JSON list of C-alpha atoms in Angstrom, two decimals:
[
{"chain": "A", "resi": 51, "resn": "UNK", "atom": "CA", "xyz": [-36.18, -16.59, 47.76]},
{"chain": "A", "resi": 52, "resn": "UNK", "atom": "CA", "xyz": [-36.05, -13.80, 50.34]},
{"chain": "A", "resi": 53, "resn": "UNK", "atom": "CA", "xyz": [-35.38, -10.14, 49.62]},
{"chain": "A", "resi": 54, "resn": "UNK", "atom": "CA", "xyz": [-34.57, -7.61, 52.31]},
{"chain": "A", "resi": 55, "resn": "UNK", "atom": "CA", "xyz": [-34.45, -4.09, 51.02]},
{"chain": "A", "resi": 56, "resn": "UNK", "atom": "CA", "xyz": [-32.79, -1.57, 53.27]},
{"chain": "A", "resi": 57, "resn": "UNK", "atom": "CA", "xyz": [-30.59, 1.39, 52.37]},
{"chain": "A", "resi": 58, "resn": "UNK", "atom": "CA", "xyz": [-26.94, 0.82, 53.24]},
{"chain": "A", "resi": 59, "resn": "UNK", "atom": "CA", "xyz": [-23.73, 2.69, 52.53]},
{"chain": "A", "resi": 60, "resn": "UNK", "atom": "CA", "xyz": [-21.59, 0.69, 50.14]},
{"chain": "A", "resi": 61, "resn": "UNK", "atom": "CA", "xyz": [-17.83, 0.96, 50.65]},
{"chain": "A", "resi": 62, "resn": "UNK", "atom": "CA", "xyz": [-16.31, 0.16, 47.29]},
{"chain": "A", "resi": 63, "resn": "UNK", "atom": "CA", "xyz": [-14.61, 2.33, 44.71]},
{"chain": "A", "resi": 64, "resn": "UNK", "atom": "CA", "xyz": [-15.66, 0.13, 41.80]},
{"chain": "A", "resi": 65, "resn": "UNK", "atom": "CA", "xyz": [-18.38, -2.44, 42.23]},
{"chain": "A", "resi": 66, "resn": "UNK", "atom": "CA", "xyz": [-19.19, -3.18, 38.62]},
{"chain": "A", "resi": 67, "resn": "UNK", "atom": "CA", "xyz": [-18.06, -6.83, 38.64]},
{"chain": "A", "resi": 68, "resn": "UNK", "atom": "CA", "xyz": [-16.82, -7.59, 42.17]},
{"chain": "A", "resi": 69, "resn": "UNK", "atom": "CA", "xyz": [-16.21, -11.36, 42.61]},
{"chain": "A", "resi": 70, "resn": "UNK", "atom": "CA", "xyz": [-18.23, -12.06, 39.45]},
{"chain": "A", "resi": 71, "resn": "UNK", "atom": "CA", "xyz": [-16.07, -15.10, 38.67]},
{"chain": "A", "resi": 72, "resn": "UNK", "atom": "CA", "xyz": [-17.07, -16.73, 41.99]},
{"chain": "A", "resi": 73, "resn": "UNK", "atom": "CA", "xyz": [-20.75, -17.21, 41.08]},
{"chain": "A", "resi": 74, "resn": "UNK", "atom": "CA", "xyz": [-22.37, -17.87, 37.70]},
{"chain": "A", "resi": 75, "resn": "UNK", "atom": "CA", "xyz": [-25.70, -16.01, 37.81]},
{"chain": "A", "resi": 76, "resn": "UNK", "atom": "CA", "xyz": [-27.83, -16.00, 34.69]},
{"chain": "A", "resi": 77, "resn": "UNK", "atom": "CA", "xyz": [-28.71, -12.32, 35.14]},
{"chain": "A", "resi": 78, "resn": "UNK", "atom": "CA", "xyz": [-27.81, -9.10, 33.34]},
{"chain": "A", "resi": 79, "resn": "UNK", "atom": "CA", "xyz": [-26.79, -7.53, 36.63]},
{"chain": "A", "resi": 80, "resn": "UNK", "atom": "CA", "xyz": [-26.85, -8.32, 40.33]},
{"chain": "A", "resi": 81, "resn": "UNK", "atom": "CA", "xyz": [-25.46, -7.12, 43.63]},
{"chain": "A", "resi": 82, "resn": "UNK", "atom": "CA", "xyz": [-25.23, -8.65, 47.12]},
{"chain": "A", "resi": 83, "resn": "UNK", "atom": "CA", "xyz": [-24.24, -6.43, 50.04]},
{"chain": "A", "resi": 84, "resn": "UNK", "atom": "CA", "xyz": [-23.55, -7.32, 53.65]},
{"chain": "A", "resi": 85, "resn": "UNK", "atom": "CA", "xyz": [-26.29, -5.46, 55.52]},
{"chain": "A", "resi": 86, "resn": "UNK", "atom": "CA", "xyz": [-24.19, -4.71, 58.61]},
{"chain": "A", "resi": 87, "resn": "UNK", "atom": "CA", "xyz": [-20.89, -3.64, 57.06]},
{"chain": "A", "resi": 88, "resn": "UNK", "atom": "CA", "xyz": [-22.01, -2.36, 53.65]},
{"chain": "A", "resi": 89, "resn": "UNK", "atom": "CA", "xyz": [-19.34, -4.54, 52.04]},
{"chain": "A", "resi": 90, "resn": "UNK", "atom": "CA", "xyz": [-20.10, -5.65, 48.50]},
{"chain": "A", "resi": 91, "resn": "UNK", "atom": "CA", "xyz": [-20.07, -9.44, 48.49]},
{"chain": "A", "resi": 92, "resn": "UNK", "atom": "CA", "xyz": [-20.92, -9.88, 44.83]},
{"chain": "A", "resi": 93, "resn": "UNK", "atom": "CA", "xyz": [-21.56, -7.59, 41.90]},
{"chain": "A", "resi": 94, "resn": "UNK", "atom": "CA", "xyz": [-22.21, -8.17, 38.24]},
{"chain": "A", "resi": 95, "resn": "UNK", "atom": "CA", "xyz": [-22.65, -5.04, 36.09]},
{"chain": "A", "resi": 96, "resn": "UNK", "atom": "CA", "xyz": [-23.85, -3.26, 39.23]},
{"chain": "A", "resi": 97, "resn": "UNK", "atom": "CA", "xyz": [-23.16, 0.20, 37.83]},
{"chain": "A", "resi": 98, "resn": "UNK", "atom": "CA", "xyz": [-24.67, -0.48, 34.41]},
{"chain": "A", "resi": 99, "resn": "UNK", "atom": "CA", "xyz": [-27.86, 1.44, 33.62]},
{"chain": "A", "resi": 100, "resn": "UNK", "atom": "CA", "xyz": [-30.71, -0.94, 32.78]},
{"chain": "A", "resi": 101, "resn": "UNK", "atom": "CA", "xyz": [-34.48, -0.49, 32.27]},
{"chain": "A", "resi": 102, "resn": "UNK", "atom": "CA", "xyz": [-36.35, 0.34, 35.46]},
{"chain": "A", "resi": 103, "resn": "UNK", "atom": "CA", "xyz": [-38.80, -2.57, 35.39]},
{"chain": "A", "resi": 104, "resn": "UNK", "atom": "CA", "xyz": [-37.23, -4.94, 37.88]},
{"chain": "A", "resi": 105, "resn": "UNK", "atom": "CA", "xyz": [-36.09, -2.25, 40.31]},
{"chain": "A", "resi": 106, "resn": "UNK", "atom": "CA", "xyz": [-39.53, -0.63, 40.23]},
{"chain": "A", "resi": 107, "resn": "UNK", "atom": "CA", "xyz": [-41.05, -4.02, 41.00]},
{"chain": "A", "resi": 108, "resn": "UNK", "atom": "CA", "xyz": [-38.69, -4.45, 43.95]},
{"chain": "A", "resi": 109, "resn": "UNK", "atom": "CA", "xyz": [-39.74, -1.03, 45.26]},
{"chain": "A", "resi": 110, "resn": "UNK", "atom": "CA", "xyz": [-43.35, -2.23, 44.83]},
{"chain": "A", "resi": 111, "resn": "UNK", "atom": "CA", "xyz": [-42.49, -5.33, 46.87]},
{"chain": "A", "resi": 112, "resn": "UNK", "atom": "CA", "xyz": [-40.86, -3.17, 49.55]},
{"chain": "A", "resi": 113, "resn": "UNK", "atom": "CA", "xyz": [-43.88, -0.86, 49.73]},
{"chain": "A", "resi": 114, "resn": "UNK", "atom": "CA", "xyz": [-46.21, -3.88, 49.86]},
{"chain": "A", "resi": 115, "resn": "UNK", "atom": "CA", "xyz": [-44.31, -5.30, 52.83]},
{"chain": "A", "resi": 116, "resn": "UNK", "atom": "CA", "xyz": [-44.35, -1.86, 54.44]},
{"chain": "A", "resi": 117, "resn": "UNK", "atom": "CA", "xyz": [-48.14, -1.61, 53.97]},
{"chain": "A", "resi": 118, "resn": "UNK", "atom": "CA", "xyz": [-48.59, -5.08, 55.48]},
{"chain": "A", "resi": 119, "resn": "UNK", "atom": "CA", "xyz": [-46.31, -4.29, 58.44]},
{"chain": "A", "resi": 120, "resn": "UNK", "atom": "CA", "xyz": [-48.26, -1.07, 59.03]},
{"chain": "A", "resi": 121, "resn": "UNK", "atom": "CA", "xyz": [-51.61, -2.93, 58.81]},
{"chain": "A", "resi": 122, "resn": "UNK", "atom": "CA", "xyz": [-52.73, -1.01, 55.69]},
{"chain": "A", "resi": 123, "resn": "UNK", "atom": "CA", "xyz": [-52.92, -4.30, 53.77]},
{"chain": "A", "resi": 124, "resn": "UNK", "atom": "CA", "xyz": [-53.12, -7.95, 54.75]},
{"chain": "A", "resi": 125, "resn": "UNK", "atom": "CA", "xyz": [-51.91, -11.05, 52.93]},
{"chain": "A", "resi": 126, "resn": "UNK", "atom": "CA", "xyz": [-55.45, -12.42, 52.59]},
{"chain": "A", "resi": 127, "resn": "UNK", "atom": "CA", "xyz": [-57.02, -9.14, 51.48]},
{"chain": "A", "resi": 128, "resn": "UNK", "atom": "CA", "xyz": [-58.61, -9.50, 48.04]},
{"chain": "A", "resi": 129, "resn": "UNK", "atom": "CA", "xyz": [-58.55, -6.93, 45.25]},
{"chain": "A", "resi": 130, "resn": "UNK", "atom": "CA", "xyz": [-59.90, -6.87, 41.70]},
{"chain": "A", "resi": 131, "resn": "UNK", "atom": "CA", "xyz": [-58.01, -5.55, 38.67]},
{"chain": "A", "resi": 132, "resn": "UNK", "atom": "CA", "xyz": [-59.23, -2.72, 36.45]},
{"chain": "A", "resi": 133, "resn": "UNK", "atom": "CA", "xyz": [-59.73, -3.14, 32.69]},
{"chain": "A", "resi": 134, "resn": "UNK", "atom": "CA", "xyz": [-56.38, -1.43, 32.08]},
{"chain": "A", "resi": 135, "resn": "UNK", "atom": "CA", "xyz": [-54.54, -3.79, 34.44]},
{"chain": "A", "resi": 136, "resn": "UNK", "atom": "CA", "xyz": [-56.23, -6.83, 32.86]},
{"chain": "A", "resi": 137, "resn": "UNK", "atom": "CA", "xyz": [-55.23, -5.61, 29.40]},
{"chain": "A", "resi": 138, "resn": "UNK", "atom": "CA", "xyz": [-51.57, -5.20, 30.38]},
{"chain": "A", "resi": 139, "resn": "UNK", "atom": "CA", "xyz": [-51.50, -8.47, 32.32]},
{"chain": "A", "resi": 140, "resn": "UNK", "atom": "CA", "xyz": [-52.78, -10.36, 29.27]},
{"chain": "A", "resi": 141, "resn": "UNK", "atom": "CA", "xyz": [-50.13, -8.88, 26.97]},
{"chain": "A", "resi": 142, "resn": "UNK", "atom": "CA", "xyz": [-47.30, -11.45, 26.95]},
{"chain": "A", "resi": 143, "resn": "UNK", "atom": "CA", "xyz": [-44.75, -8.70, 26.21]},
{"chain": "A", "resi": 144, "resn": "UNK", "atom": "CA", "xyz": [-45.45, -7.09, 29.58]},
{"chain": "A", "resi": 145, "resn": "UNK", "atom": "CA", "xyz": [-46.59, -9.82, 31.90]},
{"chain": "A", "resi": 146, "resn": "UNK", "atom": "CA", "xyz": [-46.35, -13.57, 32.29]},
{"chain": "A", "resi": 147, "resn": "UNK", "atom": "CA", "xyz": [-49.27, -13.74, 34.71]},
{"chain": "A", "resi": 148, "resn": "UNK", "atom": "CA", "xyz": [-52.62, -12.92, 33.08]},
{"chain": "A", "resi": 149, "resn": "UNK", "atom": "CA", "xyz": [-55.33, -11.54, 35.35]},
{"chain": "A", "resi": 150, "resn": "UNK", "atom": "CA", "xyz": [-59.09, -11.78, 34.79]},
{"chain": "A", "resi": 151, "resn": "UNK", "atom": "CA", "xyz": [-61.63, -8.99, 35.04]},
{"chain": "A", "resi": 152, "resn": "UNK", "atom": "CA", "xyz": [-64.00, -9.31, 38.03]},
{"chain": "A", "resi": 153, "resn": "UNK", "atom": "CA", "xyz": [-61.78, -11.96, 39.63]},
{"chain": "A", "resi": 154, "resn": "UNK", "atom": "CA", "xyz": [-60.44, -11.22, 43.11]},
{"chain": "A", "resi": 155, "resn": "UNK", "atom": "CA", "xyz": [-56.78, -11.90, 43.94]},
{"chain": "A", "resi": 156, "resn": "UNK", "atom": "CA", "xyz": [-55.14, -11.93, 47.37]},
{"chain": "A", "resi": 157, "resn": "UNK", "atom": "CA", "xyz": [-52.28, -9.59, 48.14]},
{"chain": "A", "resi": 158, "resn": "UNK", "atom": "CA", "xyz": [-50.13, -12.68, 48.69]},
{"chain": "A", "resi": 159, "resn": "UNK", "atom": "CA", "xyz": [-50.90, -14.01, 45.18]},
{"chain": "A", "resi": 160, "resn": "UNK", "atom": "CA", "xyz": [-50.05, -10.64, 43.64]},
{"chain": "A", "resi": 161, "resn": "UNK", "atom": "CA", "xyz": [-46.89, -10.33, 45.75]},
{"chain": "A", "resi": 162, "resn": "UNK", "atom": "CA", "xyz": [-45.65, -13.76, 44.62]},
{"chain": "A", "resi": 163, "resn": "UNK", "atom": "CA", "xyz": [-46.50, -13.11, 40.95]},
{"chain": "A", "resi": 164, "resn": "UNK", "atom": "CA", "xyz": [-44.66, -9.78, 41.07]},
{"chain": "A", "resi": 165, "resn": "UNK", "atom": "CA", "xyz": [-41.59, -11.09, 42.87]},
{"chain": "A", "resi": 166, "resn": "UNK", "atom": "CA", "xyz": [-41.22, -14.53, 41.30]},
{"chain": "A", "resi": 167, "resn": "UNK", "atom": "CA", "xyz": [-42.68, -14.04, 37.81]},
{"chain": "A", "resi": 168, "resn": "UNK", "atom": "CA", "xyz": [-41.73, -10.33, 37.49]},
{"chain": "A", "resi": 169, "resn": "UNK", "atom": "CA", "xyz": [-45.29, -9.75, 36.28]},
{"chain": "A", "resi": 170, "resn": "UNK", "atom": "CA", "xyz": [-46.42, -6.19, 35.58]},
{"chain": "A", "resi": 171, "resn": "UNK", "atom": "CA", "xyz": [-50.17, -6.71, 35.95]},
{"chain": "A", "resi": 172, "resn": "UNK", "atom": "CA", "xyz": [-49.95, -7.99, 39.53]},
{"chain": "A", "resi": 173, "resn": "UNK", "atom": "CA", "xyz": [-47.44, -5.22, 40.37]},
{"chain": "A", "resi": 174, "resn": "UNK", "atom": "CA", "xyz": [-49.89, -2.64, 39.05]},
{"chain": "A", "resi": 175, "resn": "UNK", "atom": "CA", "xyz": [-52.68, -4.10, 41.17]},
{"chain": "A", "resi": 176, "resn": "UNK", "atom": "CA", "xyz": [-50.48, -4.03, 44.28]},
{"chain": "A", "resi": 177, "resn": "UNK", "atom": "CA", "xyz": [-49.73, -0.35, 43.61]},
{"chain": "A", "resi": 178, "resn": "UNK", "atom": "CA", "xyz": [-53.42, 0.39, 43.25]},
{"chain": "A", "resi": 179, "resn": "UNK", "atom": "CA", "xyz": [-54.20, -1.49, 46.48]},
{"chain": "A", "resi": 180, "resn": "UNK", "atom": "CA", "xyz": [-51.53, 0.45, 48.36]},
{"chain": "A", "resi": 181, "resn": "UNK", "atom": "CA", "xyz": [-52.21, 3.96, 47.04]},
{"chain": "A", "resi": 182, "resn": "UNK", "atom": "CA", "xyz": [-55.61, 3.91, 45.37]},
{"chain": "A", "resi": 183, "resn": "UNK", "atom": "CA", "xyz": [-54.31, 4.77, 41.89]},
{"chain": "A", "resi": 184, "resn": "UNK", "atom": "CA", "xyz": [-51.26, 4.23, 39.73]},
{"chain": "A", "resi": 185, "resn": "UNK", "atom": "CA", "xyz": [-50.46, 7.94, 39.76]},
{"chain": "A", "resi": 186, "resn": "UNK", "atom": "CA", "xyz": [-50.49, 8.07, 43.57]},
{"chain": "A", "resi": 187, "resn": "UNK", "atom": "CA", "xyz": [-48.38, 4.93, 43.75]},
{"chain": "A", "resi": 188, "resn": "UNK", "atom": "CA", "xyz": [-45.74, 6.29, 41.35]},
{"chain": "A", "resi": 189, "resn": "UNK", "atom": "CA", "xyz": [-45.52, 9.38, 43.58]},
{"chain": "A", "resi": 190, "resn": "UNK", "atom": "CA", "xyz": [-45.13, 7.10, 46.61]},
{"chain": "A", "resi": 191, "resn": "UNK", "atom": "CA", "xyz": [-42.31, 5.19, 44.87]},
{"chain": "A", "resi": 192, "resn": "UNK", "atom": "CA", "xyz": [-40.54, 8.45, 43.97]},
{"chain": "A", "resi": 193, "resn": "UNK", "atom": "CA", "xyz": [-40.87, 9.66, 47.57]},
{"chain": "A", "resi": 194, "resn": "UNK", "atom": "CA", "xyz": [-39.40, 6.37, 48.80]},
{"chain": "A", "resi": 195, "resn": "UNK", "atom": "CA", "xyz": [-36.43, 6.72, 46.44]},
{"chain": "A", "resi": 196, "resn": "UNK", "atom": "CA", "xyz": [-35.89, 10.28, 47.68]},
{"chain": "A", "resi": 197, "resn": "UNK", "atom": "CA", "xyz": [-36.03, 9.13, 51.32]},
{"chain": "A", "resi": 198, "resn": "UNK", "atom": "CA", "xyz": [-33.26, 6.64, 50.51]},
{"chain": "A", "resi": 199, "resn": "UNK", "atom": "CA", "xyz": [-31.24, 9.46, 48.89]},
{"chain": "A", "resi": 200, "resn": "UNK", "atom": "CA", "xyz": [-31.22, 7.61, 45.60]},
{"chain": "A", "resi": 201, "resn": "UNK", "atom": "CA", "xyz": [-30.44, 10.29, 43.08]},
{"chain": "A", "resi": 202, "resn": "UNK", "atom": "CA", "xyz": [-31.27, 9.88, 39.43]},
{"chain": "A", "resi": 203, "resn": "UNK", "atom": "CA", "xyz": [-33.79, 7.18, 40.22]},
{"chain": "A", "resi": 204, "resn": "UNK", "atom": "CA", "xyz": [-37.07, 7.18, 38.43]},
{"chain": "A", "resi": 205, "resn": "UNK", "atom": "CA", "xyz": [-40.35, 5.38, 38.86]},
{"chain": "A", "resi": 206, "resn": "UNK", "atom": "CA", "xyz": [-42.38, 5.12, 35.71]},
{"chain": "A", "resi": 207, "resn": "UNK", "atom": "CA", "xyz": [-46.03, 4.39, 35.22]},
{"chain": "A", "resi": 208, "resn": "UNK", "atom": "CA", "xyz": [-46.53, 0.63, 35.17]},
{"chain": "A", "resi": 209, "resn": "UNK", "atom": "CA", "xyz": [-47.78, 0.68, 31.59]},
{"chain": "A", "resi": 210, "resn": "UNK", "atom": "CA", "xyz": [-44.29, 1.80, 30.59]},
{"chain": "A", "resi": 211, "resn": "UNK", "atom": "CA", "xyz": [-42.56, -1.09, 32.33]},
{"chain": "A", "resi": 212, "resn": "UNK", "atom": "CA", "xyz": [-41.01, -3.88, 30.38]},
{"chain": "A", "resi": 213, "resn": "UNK", "atom": "CA", "xyz": [-40.55, -7.26, 32.06]}
]
């Protein structure tokens, strides 16, 4: 599974369920856009407001890739979770990937757990690795949304996320 996140201008008056009958995705909502033209190729409930968890995790993935591309992080770099991150990661309501205190995880392991498992604990640890604290990382996410001219977007503290 590959995700490429880049702001594009979408040219569609209503994209809520564009070509939804063509593909049967087991998802609440989804959208696929041609990167060059901005044409919506597929949309399912694309304009429906949903909890921010998954989108915030995708922004985390984007900022992780950005940090790696800018040599601020490396795939093999190891980081250890805080007590708070361990607590959230071991709560099955918030995360399907439990982390252990004093155990070091690579950025690649955390990236995969965040992207594939939609796990909050690993996402929190990536944010901490990128910005030094959750508060700084939330600010970084909000700044990224603003730079993409995404109005009405919000980035919540990870402890508020729901998988």
